[in-house]
Amino acid sequence: MTGLGVGLTHVPGAEPILEACADLLEVVEIEPQTLWRSWPDGTTICDEEALRRLADLPGARLLHSVGNPVGGCRPPDPRQTALVGELAERLHTPWVSEHLAFNRTGRGRDGFRTGFILPPRQTPEGVRRSVASVRVMADALPVPLAVEIGANYLQPRADELPDGQFVAAVAEGAGCGLLLDLHNVLANQRNGRAPVDRLLDELPLDRVWEVHLAGGFEHRGYWLDSHSGMPDEELLALAERVLPRLPALRAVLFEVMSSALPGLDPQAVRDLLIRVREQWRPSLTAGRPLLAPVAQSFPLGDGPATRPNPEEWEHSLGTLTIGREADSAFARELTADPAIAILRELVMEFRASALAGTLVNTIRLLLLTLGEAGVRALLDDYTSSHPPELLATEEAEAFATDLRRTRPRVPWLTDVLELDLGLLRVRLDDAPQTVRLGTDPYELLSALGVGRLPVDPRQGDFLIRLTA
């Protein structure tokens, strides 16, 4: 087994950076959800061609799941867990990581996704619910599980455990490893939560198997964990101080979003990898098989139940995050936290970005016809009645259904939407698709491709075969 080391997290479009840094890469981390393709019948499969391309990259592999967190009352999705476990075996990863958070709340038909990874309730009961969730995933995986300490934009509360104590209690109680995202914990400190040094003093550092580095930016008084560029000097100095304190550390990864890649200097990434390699190397025992820690009890005490309980917390926070009105006394209390407005904005931007990346021509047509304010109103109406979907392709299908229902007065919308959905299904199915249109597709796409509306496009009966 490889001893792992220093590397990058792969995102679509990162190939030029990976090629420029190939001689320095000891490990490449993959987000499995970027390889999944969802069919209209709800089936999810892995993109085998993308997986084959990833197999050619240098270094070892790790898996970092981003859509099936293990900190909430609802257990992780067994279908996603099974897919991640299958990939872990195929890629020979020594462990899998997932977020200590939640992104689904409610029960049955009343349940919904939040569109954002949110912090769990940090109380003794919250610890117990999180431990149970972690164990469900860990027991179903063929390799050990590490949980990531997430970003938390909410103000600290007097009725919650300190951040480090909460994470420690979950890790000790579940017997799992830790992924220490140093940008997350530094952002938390900058946003008024636990100082990094206090958090580290409270954590079981011998459970930290992996560290993430990333960049962010300031927005409306908050430091966002946006993965939008290179780490700043404060973060790099923190890494230099912290990495030697982690006896079980086996991998340090630099994370960046696809949207930030065009502005990323490959030489700056090379310099970062070299700097981290000079600060830290895997220990001599790092190549030995990794064993899951033995679960231990963490003394919390029982005491009276703290309201809100974890289910109330998740429902209220999730409801507010997706833009719905407060429906309980606690939800109304929570609206006073200025982070709620930030979370709502982030969810809206993520959803809009997903649609812009999948229904490219449709969104362009809507912008050219309705303007930014009109499209924003259209999206506000859609998101207020439709909770977020897990995958961008699912969000695109749901928005298309809503457009067919609402029928905004936009010329050629039906034909352009059919073209986009057809192209989307070509990518999903890796097979040609045939669509029937009432407008010449060449004239539609030629005009939209250069950012203008078609001028009197030819009408008729057009049967078009779309290919990759």
Short mmCIF file of C-alpha atoms in Angstrom, two decimals, residues 67-69 74-82 104 113 137 390:
data_model
loop_
_atom_site.label_atom_id
_atom_site.label_comp_id
_atom_site.label_asym_id
_atom_site.label_seq_id
_atom_site.Cartn_x
_atom_site.Cartn_y
_atom_site.Cartn_z
CA GLY A 67 -23.29 14.72 -0.97
CA ASN A 68 -24.03 12.14 1.72
CA PRO A 69 -23.07 13.72 5.07
CA ARG A 74 -31.49 11.09 8.79
CA PRO A 75 -29.05 8.27 8.10
CA PRO A 76 -26.86 8.51 5.01
CA ASP A 77 -28.39 7.37 1.73
CA PRO A 78 -27.54 3.64 1.41
CA ARG A 79 -27.48 3.86 -2.39
CA GLN A 80 -24.82 6.58 -2.32
CA THR A 81 -22.86 4.70 0.33
CA ALA A 82 -22.90 1.55 -1.80
CA ARG A 104 -31.48 16.46 4.23
CA ARG A 113 -32.65 18.55 0.61
CA MET A 137 -21.98 4.56 6.84
CA LEU A 390 -28.54 16.53 -5.20
#
